[in-house]
PDB file of C-alpha atoms and ligand atoms in Angstrom:
ATOM      1  CA  MET A   1      -4.383 -10.849 -16.122  1.00 43.00           C
ATOM      2  CA  LEU A   2      -6.024  -7.892 -18.046  1.00 51.00           C
ATOM      3  CA  ALA A   3      -7.619  -9.197 -21.034  1.00 46.00           C
ATOM      4  CA  LEU A   4      -5.686  -5.463 -22.614  1.00 41.00           C
ATOM      5  CA  VAL A   5      -2.326  -5.028 -23.637  1.00 43.00           C
ATOM      6  CA  THR A   6       0.425  -6.618 -21.474  1.00 41.00           C
ATOM      7  CA  SER A   7       3.629  -7.440 -24.230  1.00 38.00           C
ATOM      8  CA  TYR A   8       5.085  -4.903 -26.493  1.00 32.00           C
ATOM      9  CA  THR A   9       4.904  -5.568 -30.384  1.00 35.00           C
ATOM     10  CA  PRO A  10       6.663  -3.229 -33.171  1.00 31.00           C
ATOM     11  CA  GLU A  11       3.084  -1.348 -33.743  1.00 36.00           C
ATOM     12  CA  ARG A  12       3.281   0.012 -30.091  1.00 34.00           C
ATOM     13  CA  GLU A  13       6.463   1.781 -31.076  1.00 35.00           C
ATOM     14  CA  ALA A  14       4.978   4.873 -30.802  1.00 34.00           C
ATOM     15  CA  VAL A  15       3.310   4.443 -27.582  1.00 33.00           C
ATOM     16  CA  ARG A  16       7.749   3.181 -25.497  1.00 34.00           C
ATOM     17  CA  GLN A  17       8.362   6.573 -27.375  1.00 37.00           C
ATOM     18  CA  ALA A  18       5.025   8.255 -24.889  1.00 37.00           C
ATOM     19  CA  PRO A  19       6.563   8.689 -21.518  1.00 38.00           C
ATOM     20  CA  PRO A  20       5.015   6.802 -18.302  1.00 40.00           C
ATOM     21  CA  THR A  21       2.588   8.974 -16.943  1.00 51.00           C
ATOM     22  CA  ALA A  22       2.842   7.076 -12.856  1.00 70.00           C
ATOM     23  CA  SER A  23       3.344   8.946  -9.999  1.00 92.00           C
ATOM     24  CA  ARG A  24       2.874   6.955  -7.570  1.00 96.00           C
ATOM     25  CA  LEU A  25       4.344   2.850  -6.925  1.00 98.00           C
ATOM     26  CA  TRP A  26       3.764   0.727  -4.541  1.00 98.00           C
ATOM     27  CA  ILE A  27       6.265  -2.057  -2.888  1.00 98.00           C
ATOM     28  CA  TYR A  28       4.526  -5.464  -1.410  1.00 98.00           C
ATOM     29  CA  THR A  29       7.389  -5.784   0.587  1.00 98.00           C
ATOM     30  CA  ASN A  30       6.107  -8.811   1.673  1.00 98.00           C
ATOM     31  CA  PHE A  31       2.953 -10.935   2.321  1.00 98.00           C
ATOM     32  CA  ASP A  32       3.333 -12.631   5.643  1.00 98.00           C
ATOM     33  CA  CYS A  33       1.354 -10.471   8.606  1.00 98.00           C
ATOM     34  CA  ASN A  34       1.788 -10.717  12.221  1.00 98.00           C
ATOM     35  CA  LEU A  35      -2.323 -10.234  12.751  1.00 98.00           C
ATOM     36  CA  ALA A  36      -4.777 -12.661  10.377  1.00 98.00           C
ATOM     37  CA  CYS A  37      -7.505  -9.873  10.177  1.00 98.00           C
ATOM     38  CA  THR A  38     -10.723 -11.804   8.155  1.00 97.00           C
ATOM     39  CA  TYR A  39     -10.935  -9.584   5.659  1.00 97.00           C
ATOM     40  CA  CYS A  40      -7.084  -9.264   4.669  1.00 97.00           C
ATOM     41  CA  LEU A  41      -7.539  -8.871   0.640  1.00 96.00           C
ATOM     42  CA  THR A  42      -3.400 -10.312   0.254  1.00 96.00           C
ATOM     43  CA  SER A  43      -4.320 -13.416   2.677  1.00 97.00           C
ATOM     44  CA  SER A  44      -2.190 -12.326   4.630  1.00 98.00           C
ATOM     45  CA  SER A  45      -1.590 -14.207   8.176  1.00 98.00           C
ATOM     46  CA  PRO A  46       1.475 -15.029  10.821  1.00 98.00           C
ATOM     47  CA  THR A  47       1.850 -18.809   9.306  1.00 98.00           C
ATOM     48  CA  ALA A  48       1.548 -17.741   5.128  1.00 98.00           C
ATOM     49  CA  ALA A  49       4.883 -17.289   3.108  1.00 98.00           C
ATOM     50  CA  ARG A  50       6.750 -14.378   3.060  1.00 98.00           C
ATOM     51  CA  ARG A  51       6.726 -14.584  -0.260  1.00 98.00           C
ATOM     52  CA  ALA A  52       9.573 -10.992   0.148  1.00 98.00           C
ATOM     53  CA  LEU A  53      10.952  -8.724  -2.710  1.00 98.00           C
ATOM     54  CA  PRO A  54      14.852  -9.321  -2.318  1.00 98.00           C
ATOM     55  CA  ALA A  55      16.668  -6.988  -0.831  1.00 98.00           C
ATOM     56  CA  ASP A  56      18.428  -6.016  -4.627  1.00 98.00           C
ATOM     57  CA  ALA A  57      15.613  -6.246  -6.629  1.00 98.00           C
ATOM     58  CA  TYR A  58      14.621  -3.761  -3.551  1.00 98.00           C
ATOM     59  CA  TYR A  59      16.974  -1.060  -3.941  1.00 98.00           C
ATOM     60  CA  ARG A  60      16.872  -1.142  -8.174  1.00 98.00           C
ATOM     61  CA  LEU A  61      13.361  -0.740  -7.877  1.00 98.00           C
ATOM     62  CA  ILE A  62      13.694   2.709  -5.524  1.00 98.00           C
ATOM     63  CA  ASP A  63      16.380   4.040  -8.279  1.00 98.00           C
ATOM     64  CA  GLU A  64      14.715   2.774 -11.415  1.00 98.00           C
ATOM     65  CA  ALA A  65      11.647   5.169  -9.649  1.00 98.00           C
ATOM     66  CA  VAL A  66      14.163   7.744  -9.438  1.00 97.00           C
ATOM     67  CA  VAL A  67      14.656   7.981 -12.917  1.00 97.00           C
ATOM     68  CA  ALA A  68      10.693   7.336 -14.081  1.00 96.00           C
ATOM     69  CA  GLY A  69       9.740  10.559 -12.112  1.00 95.00           C
ATOM     70  CA  ILE A  70       8.213   8.337  -9.628  1.00 97.00           C
ATOM     71  CA  ASP A  71       6.363  10.534  -7.417  1.00 97.00           C
ATOM     72  CA  GLU A  72       5.633   8.488  -4.472  1.00 98.00           C
ATOM     73  CA  LEU A  73       6.933   5.472  -3.505  1.00 98.00           C
ATOM     74  CA  PHE A  74       4.775   2.950  -1.170  1.00 98.00           C
ATOM     75  CA  LEU A  75       5.212   0.134   1.322  1.00 98.00           C
ATOM     76  CA  THR A  76       2.692  -2.003   2.171  1.00 98.00           C
ATOM     77  CA  GLY A  77       2.602  -6.408   3.069  1.00 97.00           C
ATOM     78  CA  GLY A  78       1.226  -8.392   4.586  1.00 97.00           C
ATOM     79  CA  GLU A  79       3.121  -6.631   7.391  1.00 98.00           C
ATOM     80  CA  PRO A  80       6.462  -4.809   7.079  1.00 98.00           C
ATOM     81  CA  PHE A  81       7.954  -3.837   9.800  1.00 98.00           C
ATOM     82  CA  VAL A  82       8.019  -7.746  10.271  1.00 98.00           C
ATOM     83  CA  LEU A  83      11.532  -8.040   8.566  1.00 98.00           C
ATOM     84  CA  PRO A  84      14.329  -7.656   9.828  1.00 98.00           C
ATOM     85  CA  ASP A  85      15.779  -4.984   6.912  1.00 98.00           C
ATOM     86  CA  ILE A  86      12.276  -2.910   7.228  1.00 98.00           C
ATOM     87  CA  PHE A  87      14.384  -0.412   8.375  1.00 98.00           C
ATOM     88  CA  GLU A  88      16.830   0.196   5.942  1.00 98.00           C
ATOM     89  CA  LYS A  89      14.966  -0.612   3.615  1.00 98.00           C
ATOM     90  CA  LEU A  90      12.497   1.912   5.019  1.00 98.00           C
ATOM     91  CA  ALA A  91      15.385   4.587   4.703  1.00 98.00           C
ATOM     92  CA  TYR A  92      16.688   4.430   0.706  1.00 98.00           C
ATOM     93  CA  ALA A  93      14.277   4.844  -0.525  1.00 98.00           C
ATOM     94  CA  ALA A  94      13.145   7.574   2.143  1.00 98.00           C
ATOM     95  CA  GLU A  95      15.700   8.812   1.502  1.00 98.00           C
ATOM     96  CA  ARG A  96      14.767   9.882  -2.721  1.00 98.00           C
ATOM     97  CA  ARG A  97      10.988  10.361  -2.340  1.00 98.00           C
ATOM     98  CA  PRO A  98       8.686  10.551  -0.495  1.00 98.00           C
ATOM     99  CA  THR A  99       7.065   7.027   1.350  1.00 98.00           C
ATOM    100  CA  ILE A 100       4.405   5.967   2.907  1.00 98.00           C
ATOM    101  CA  VAL A 101       4.453   2.940   4.706  1.00 98.00           C
ATOM    102  CA  LEU A 102       1.814   0.776   4.663  1.00 98.00           C
ATOM    103  CA  THR A 103       1.080  -0.797   8.448  1.00 98.00           C
ATOM    104  CA  ASN A 104      -1.135  -2.513  11.354  1.00 98.00           C
ATOM    105  CA  GLY A 105       1.475  -0.835  13.417  1.00 98.00           C
ATOM    106  CA  MET A 106       1.365  -3.134  16.275  1.00 98.00           C
ATOM    107  CA  LEU A 107       4.561  -4.706  16.081  1.00 98.00           C
ATOM    108  CA  LEU A 108       6.272  -0.406  16.941  1.00 98.00           C
ATOM    109  CA  ARG A 109       7.265  -0.844  20.097  1.00 97.00           C
ATOM    110  CA  GLY A 110      10.868  -1.701  21.983  1.00 98.00           C
ATOM    111  CA  ARG A 111      13.570  -2.513  18.969  1.00 97.00           C
ATOM    112  CA  ARG A 112      11.469  -1.959  16.719  1.00 98.00           C
ATOM    113  CA  LEU A 113      10.842   1.808  18.142  1.00 98.00           C
ATOM    114  CA  GLU A 114      14.432   2.623  18.783  1.00 98.00           C
ATOM    115  CA  ARG A 115      15.513   2.069  15.703  1.00 98.00           C
ATOM    116  CA  LEU A 116      12.571   4.268  13.940  1.00 98.00           C
ATOM    117  CA  GLU A 117      15.332   6.930  15.542  1.00 97.00           C
ATOM    118  CA  ALA A 118      17.438   6.677  13.003  1.00 97.00           C
ATOM    119  CA  LEU A 119      15.164   7.755  10.236  1.00 98.00           C
ATOM    120  CA  LYS A 120      13.502  11.273  11.685  1.00 96.00           C
ATOM    121  CA  GLY A 121      13.558  13.484   9.830  1.00 96.00           C
ATOM    122  CA  LEU A 122      13.576  11.885   6.033  1.00 98.00           C
ATOM    123  CA  LEU A 123      10.579  11.827   3.660  1.00 97.00           C
ATOM    124  CA  LEU A 124       8.432   8.971   6.072  1.00 98.00           C
ATOM    125  CA  THR A 125       4.899   8.816   6.900  1.00 98.00           C
ATOM    126  CA  PHE A 126       3.277   5.443   8.517  1.00 98.00           C
ATOM    127  CA  GLN A 127      -0.332   5.400   7.631  1.00 98.00           C
ATOM    128  CA  ILE A 128      -1.427   2.946  10.780  1.00 98.00           C
ATOM    129  CA  SER A 129      -4.583   0.959  10.359  1.00 98.00           C
ATOM    130  CA  LEU A 130      -8.049   2.452  12.536  1.00 98.00           C
ATOM    131  CA  ASP A 131     -10.885   1.346  11.466  1.00 98.00           C
ATOM    132  CA  GLY A 132     -12.965   1.924  14.593  1.00 98.00           C
ATOM    133  CA  HIS A 133     -13.774   4.909  17.548  1.00 98.00           C
ATOM    134  CA  LEU A 134     -14.245   1.402  19.067  1.00 98.00           C
ATOM    135  CA  PRO A 135     -11.981  -1.840  20.441  1.00 98.00           C
ATOM    136  CA  GLU A 136     -15.234  -3.915  19.503  1.00 98.00           C
ATOM    137  CA  ILE A 137     -15.485  -2.118  16.585  1.00 98.00           C
ATOM    138  CA  HIS A 138     -11.856  -2.598  14.688  1.00 98.00           C
ATOM    139  CA  ASP A 139     -11.455  -5.649  16.300  1.00 98.00           C
ATOM    140  CA  ALA A 140     -14.293  -7.336  14.559  1.00 98.00           C
ATOM    141  CA  TYR A 141     -12.081  -8.509  11.991  1.00 98.00           C
ATOM    142  CA  ARG A 142      -8.711  -7.324  13.386  1.00 98.00           C
ATOM    143  CA  GLY A 143      -8.269  -9.429  16.208  1.00 98.00           C
ATOM    144  CA  GLU A 144      -9.417  -8.768  20.231  1.00 98.00           C
ATOM    145  CA  GLY A 145      -6.532  -6.574  22.103  1.00 97.00           C
ATOM    146  CA  SER A 146      -5.562  -5.560  18.349  1.00 98.00           C
ATOM    147  CA  TRP A 147      -7.300  -1.260  19.145  1.00 98.00           C
ATOM    148  CA  GLU A 148      -5.338  -0.650  21.958  1.00 98.00           C
ATOM    149  CA  SER A 149      -1.544  -1.289  20.839  1.00 98.00           C
ATOM    150  CA  THR A 150      -3.083   0.433  17.612  1.00 98.00           C
ATOM    151  CA  VAL A 151      -3.786   3.396  18.877  1.00 98.00           C
ATOM    152  CA  ALA A 152      -1.211   3.332  21.892  1.00 98.00           C
ATOM    153  CA  ALA A 153       0.977   2.945  17.781  1.00 98.00           C
ATOM    154  CA  ILE A 154      -0.556   6.256  17.243  1.00 98.00           C
ATOM    155  CA  LYS A 155       0.205   8.597  20.001  1.00 98.00           C
ATOM    156  CA  THR A 156       4.043   7.064  20.726  1.00 98.00           C
ATOM    157  CA  LEU A 157       5.067   7.984  16.510  1.00 98.00           C
ATOM    158  CA  ARG A 158       2.840  11.410  17.106  1.00 98.00           C
ATOM    159  CA  GLN A 159       4.829  11.949  20.189  1.00 98.00           C
ATOM    160  CA  ARG A 160       8.308  11.179  18.488  1.00 98.00           C
ATOM    161  CA  GLY A 161       7.611  13.817  15.958  1.00 97.00           C
ATOM    162  CA  PHE A 162       6.545  10.808  13.017  1.00 98.00           C
ATOM    163  CA  ARG A 163       3.763  12.091  10.258  1.00 98.00           C
ATOM    164  CA  VAL A 164       0.864   9.092  10.808  1.00 98.00           C
ATOM    165  CA  THR A 165      -1.504   9.061   8.417  1.00 98.00           C
ATOM    166  CA  ILE A 166      -5.020   6.131   9.437  1.00 98.00           C
ATOM    167  CA  GLY A 167      -6.258   4.000   6.252  1.00 98.00           C
ATOM    168  CA  ALA A 168      -9.616   2.406   7.317  1.00 98.00           C
ATOM    169  CA  THR A 169     -11.615  -0.322   5.594  1.00 97.00           C
ATOM    170  CA  GLU A 170     -15.802   0.636   5.804  1.00 97.00           C
ATOM    171  CA  THR A 171     -17.391  -2.324   6.029  1.00 97.00           C
ATOM    172  CA  PRO A 172     -20.760  -3.420   7.803  1.00 96.00           C
ATOM    173  CA  VAL A 173     -19.875  -3.370  11.665  1.00 97.00           C
ATOM    174  CA  ASN A 174     -18.345   0.201  11.427  1.00 98.00           C
ATOM    175  CA  ALA A 175     -20.380   1.934   8.393  1.00 97.00           C
ATOM    176  CA  ALA A 176     -22.907   3.905  10.755  1.00 98.00           C
ATOM    177  CA  SER A 177     -20.273   5.807  12.642  1.00 98.00           C
ATOM    178  CA  THR A 178     -17.339   6.581  10.607  1.00 98.00           C
ATOM    179  CA  ASP A 179     -18.188  10.076  11.599  1.00 98.00           C
ATOM    180  CA  GLU A 180     -16.723   9.087  15.383  1.00 98.00           C
ATOM    181  CA  LEU A 181     -13.763   7.597  13.551  1.00 98.00           C
ATOM    182  CA  ARG A 182     -13.031  10.944  11.328  1.00 98.00           C
ATOM    183  CA  ALA A 183     -13.268  12.609  14.738  1.00 98.00           C
ATOM    184  CA  PHE A 184     -11.849   9.958  16.780  1.00 98.00           C
ATOM    185  CA  ALA A 185      -8.801  10.247  14.800  1.00 98.00           C
ATOM    186  CA  ARG A 186      -8.972  14.237  14.419  1.00 98.00           C
ATOM    187  CA  ASP A 187      -8.657  13.828  18.180  1.00 98.00           C
ATOM    188  CA  LEU A 188      -5.882  11.346  18.300  1.00 98.00           C
ATOM    189  CA  GLY A 189      -3.775  14.909  16.620  1.00 98.00           C
ATOM    190  CA  ILE A 190      -4.746  12.674  12.160  1.00 98.00           C
ATOM    191  CA  ARG A 191      -4.864  15.985   9.636  1.00 97.00           C
ATOM    192  CA  GLU A 192      -8.111  15.271   7.680  1.00 96.00           C
ATOM    193  CA  ASP A 193      -6.449  15.357   4.536  1.00 96.00           C
ATOM    194  CA  GLY A 194      -4.708  11.906   6.732  1.00 97.00           C
ATOM    195  CA  PHE A 195      -7.611  10.128   6.563  1.00 97.00           C
ATOM    196  CA  PHE A 196      -8.404   7.781   4.327  1.00 96.00           C
ATOM    197  CA  LEU A 197     -11.350   5.281   4.542  1.00 96.00           C
ATOM    198  CA  ARG A 198     -12.363   2.853   1.437  1.00 94.00           C
ATOM    199  CA  PRO A 199     -14.952   0.439   0.856  1.00 94.00           C
ATOM    200  CA  LEU A 200     -13.977  -3.098   1.833  1.00 95.00           C
ATOM    201  CA  THR A 201     -13.561  -5.388  -1.486  1.00 93.00           C
ATOM    202  CA  LYS A 202     -14.256  -9.156  -1.295  1.00 94.00           C
ATOM    203  CA  ARG A 203     -10.920 -10.665  -2.032  1.00 93.00           C
ATOM    204  CA  GLY A 204      -8.639 -12.836  -0.001  1.00 95.00           C
ATOM    205  CA  PHE A 205      -9.517 -13.903   2.902  1.00 96.00           C
ATOM    206  CA  SER A 206     -13.209 -11.109   2.300  1.00 95.00           C
ATOM    207  CA  GLN A 207     -16.240 -13.012   1.257  1.00 93.00           C
ATOM    208  CA  GLU A 208     -18.197  -9.356   1.462  1.00 94.00           C
ATOM    209  CA  GLY A 209     -17.633  -6.082  -0.283  1.00 94.00           C
ATOM    210  CA  ILE A 210     -17.489  -4.722  -3.118  1.00 91.00           C
ATOM    211  CA  GLU A 211     -16.354  -5.965  -6.215  1.00 89.00           C
ATOM    212  CA  LEU A 212     -13.006  -3.880  -7.624  1.00 88.00           C
ATOM    213  CA  ARG A 213     -12.059  -5.030 -11.564  1.00 88.00           C
ATOM    214  CA  ALA A 214      -8.690  -3.989 -12.971  1.00 89.00           C
ATOM    215  CA  GLU A 215     -10.703  -1.665 -15.604  1.00 88.00           C
ATOM    216  CA  ASP A 216     -12.866   0.508 -13.788  1.00 87.00           C
ATOM    217  CA  VAL A 217      -9.754   1.582 -10.706  1.00 91.00           C
ATOM    218  CA  ALA A 218      -7.545   3.926 -12.099  1.00 92.00           C
ATOM    219  CA  PRO A 219      -3.480   2.545 -12.055  1.00 94.00           C
ATOM    220  CA  GLU A 220      -1.282   3.042  -9.266  1.00 95.00           C
ATOM    221  CA  LEU A 221       0.828   0.551 -10.192  1.00 97.00           C
ATOM    222  CA  THR A 222       2.800  -2.715  -8.004  1.00 98.00           C
ATOM    223  CA  VAL A 223       5.366  -5.431  -7.167  1.00 98.00           C
ATOM    224  CA  THR A 224       5.878  -8.224  -5.621  1.00 98.00           C
ATOM    225  CA  ALA A 225       8.244 -10.039  -5.544  1.00 98.00           C
ATOM    226  CA  GLU A 226       6.520 -12.032  -8.527  1.00 97.00           C
ATOM    227  CA  GLY A 227       5.684  -8.920 -11.244  1.00 98.00           C
ATOM    228  CA  VAL A 228       4.003  -6.055 -11.761  1.00 98.00           C
ATOM    229  CA  PHE A 229       0.459  -5.724 -11.425  1.00 97.00           C
ATOM    230  CA  TRP A 230      -2.425  -2.831 -11.846  1.00 96.00           C
ATOM    231  CA  HIS A 231      -3.611  -1.002  -9.093  1.00 96.00           C
ATOM    232  CA  PRO A 232      -2.561  -2.433  -5.151  1.00 96.00           C
ATOM    233  CA  GLN A 233      -5.578  -4.051  -4.394  1.00 93.00           C
ATOM    234  CA  SER A 234      -5.081  -6.729  -6.779  1.00 91.00           C
ATOM    235  CA  ALA A 235      -1.298  -8.960  -6.066  1.00 91.00           C
ATOM    236  CA  GLY A 236      -2.504 -11.507  -8.080  1.00 89.00           C
ATOM    237  CA  GLU A 237      -4.125 -12.780 -11.620  1.00 91.00           C
ATOM    238  CA  ALA A 238      -6.891 -10.677 -12.049  1.00 89.00           C
ATOM    239  CA  MET A 239      -4.525  -7.668 -12.174  1.00 94.00           C
ATOM    240  CA  LEU A 240      -1.097  -8.986 -13.121  1.00 96.00           C
ATOM    241  CA  LEU A 241       0.678  -6.749 -16.114  1.00 97.00           C
ATOM    242  CA  ALA A 242       4.602  -8.802 -15.819  1.00 97.00           C
ATOM    243  CA  ARG A 243       5.982 -11.167 -14.612  1.00 97.00           C
ATOM    244  CA  ASP A 244       9.574  -9.018 -15.644  1.00 96.00           C
ATOM    245  CA  VAL A 245       9.575  -6.264 -13.404  1.00 97.00           C
ATOM    246  CA  PHE A 246      12.438  -5.036 -14.794  1.00 97.00           C
ATOM    247  CA  PRO A 247      13.346  -2.710 -16.053  1.00 97.00           C
ATOM    248  CA  LEU A 248      10.929  -0.268 -15.165  1.00 97.00           C
ATOM    249  CA  ARG A 249      10.060   2.124 -16.728  1.00 96.00           C
ATOM    250  CA  ASP A 250       8.957  -0.809 -19.650  1.00 96.00           C
ATOM    251  CA  ALA A 251       6.389  -1.311 -17.343  1.00 96.00           C
ATOM    252  CA  LEU A 252       5.032   1.506 -17.170  1.00 96.00           C
ATOM    253  CA  GLU A 253       4.655   1.978 -20.184  1.00 95.00           C
ATOM    254  CA  LEU A 254       2.622  -0.792 -20.573  1.00 96.00           C
ATOM    255  CA  MET A 255       0.397   0.724 -18.199  1.00 95.00           C
ATOM    256  CA  LYS A 256      -0.195   3.184 -19.693  1.00 93.00           C
ATOM    257  CA  ALA A 257      -0.989   1.334 -23.017  1.00 94.00           C
ATOM    258  CA  ASN A 258      -3.647  -0.868 -20.924  1.00 93.00           C
ATOM    259  CA  LEU A 259      -4.416   2.657 -20.126  1.00 92.00           C
ATOM    260  CA  ASP A 260      -4.709   4.608 -22.946  1.00 91.00           C
ATOM    261  CA  ALA A 261      -7.121   1.113 -24.282  1.00 91.00           C
ATOM    262  CA  ILE A 262      -8.840   1.256 -21.378  1.00 89.00           C
ATOM    263  CA  GLU A 263     -10.080   5.233 -21.615  1.00 88.00           C
ATOM    264  CA  ALA A 264     -10.066   3.940 -25.446  1.00 90.00           C
ATOM    265  CA  GLY A 265     -13.077   2.195 -24.954  1.00 87.00           C
ATOM    266  CA  GLY A 266     -15.057   4.380 -22.771  1.00 85.00           C
ATOM    267  CA  PRO A 267     -15.381   6.917 -18.983  1.00 81.00           C
ATOM    268  CA  VAL A 268     -12.048   6.384 -17.613  1.00 76.00           C
ATOM    269  CA  PRO A 269     -11.538   4.711 -14.744  1.00 80.00           C
ATOM    270  CA  GLN A 270     -12.435   5.989 -11.357  1.00 82.00           C
ATOM    271  CA  ARG A 271      -9.415   5.763  -8.545  1.00 81.00           C
ATOM    272  CA  TYR A 272      -9.862   3.409  -5.785  1.00 87.00           C
ATOM    273  CA  ARG A 273      -7.720   5.543  -3.132  1.00 86.00           C
ATOM    274  CA  CYS A 274      -6.096   2.745  -0.196  1.00 89.00           C
ATOM    275  CA  ALA A 275      -3.498   6.097   0.997  1.00 93.00           C
TER     276      ALA A 275
HETATM  277  S1  LIG B   1      -5.320  -6.472   6.838  1.00 90.91           S
HETATM  278 FE1  LIG B   1      -3.424  -5.536   6.860  1.00 90.91          FE
HETATM  279  S2  LIG B   1      -2.953  -6.137   9.188  1.00 90.91           S
HETATM  280 FE2  LIG B   1      -4.197  -7.232   8.137  1.00 90.91          FE
HETATM  281  S3  LIG B   1      -3.447  -9.696   8.083  1.00 90.91           S
HETATM  282 FE3  LIG B   1      -3.482  -8.593   6.014  1.00 90.91          FE
HETATM  283  S4  LIG B   1      -1.628  -7.232   5.512  1.00 90.91           S
HETATM  284 FE4  LIG B   1      -1.333  -8.002   7.815  1.00 90.91          FE
END
């Protein structure tokens, strides 16, 4: 739990009246995944509990995000494409705001790939996780065979006219070859500003990497089935803002109050951008 402001009091009425400042909203759609990457910060796997955000909460969240002036929506997990209703959920979001869905890409074939056709023309981007320009680099944390399937998904989505970006995690295995990975991404047709490299963090399954506290990162409001969080880096107690998600405006104001308190005590937090 953040050690700062975690509930409203009458004295904080001035803060309540200030406009929220968030431009991004992250939504954890679920926590299960077709993969079981050994560095997964959410401890996702095929056997992890789904912990899906209920559909009614999801649609209400999108509606309230639009009203609150959120500029961009990010859907993540787990793997969002294990959900049968993810296509309708993506359409609802991307019809209203630019939407980025984070995926390992491996399920985007066959029937699922065909269902994506209905989403063409919407403001939808697929951010696909790719850690290496060679299979052995990517597969070291993500499992044998995953590179091949993920690269195939990137190529297929691009051929079909979808926007694709790449999210890479810098690890001891790929740290010496990130330039080669960037070049590989370019060769796949990914723009320079569509390549996101972030350091490995010590969270979830990962026993190595940097340790990020809430005070170290600029907030990006994050919602799961279990509450509202400071940043997508943690959907656990370490960055919990509140258990109540609604109204979203209250969560945004709570986030702003915490940011103000942090900034009053020292340097402004650095951005840690996952996408
Ligand atoms: S890192 Fe991503 S793809 Fe790997 S287990 Fe976690 S959620 Fe799934």
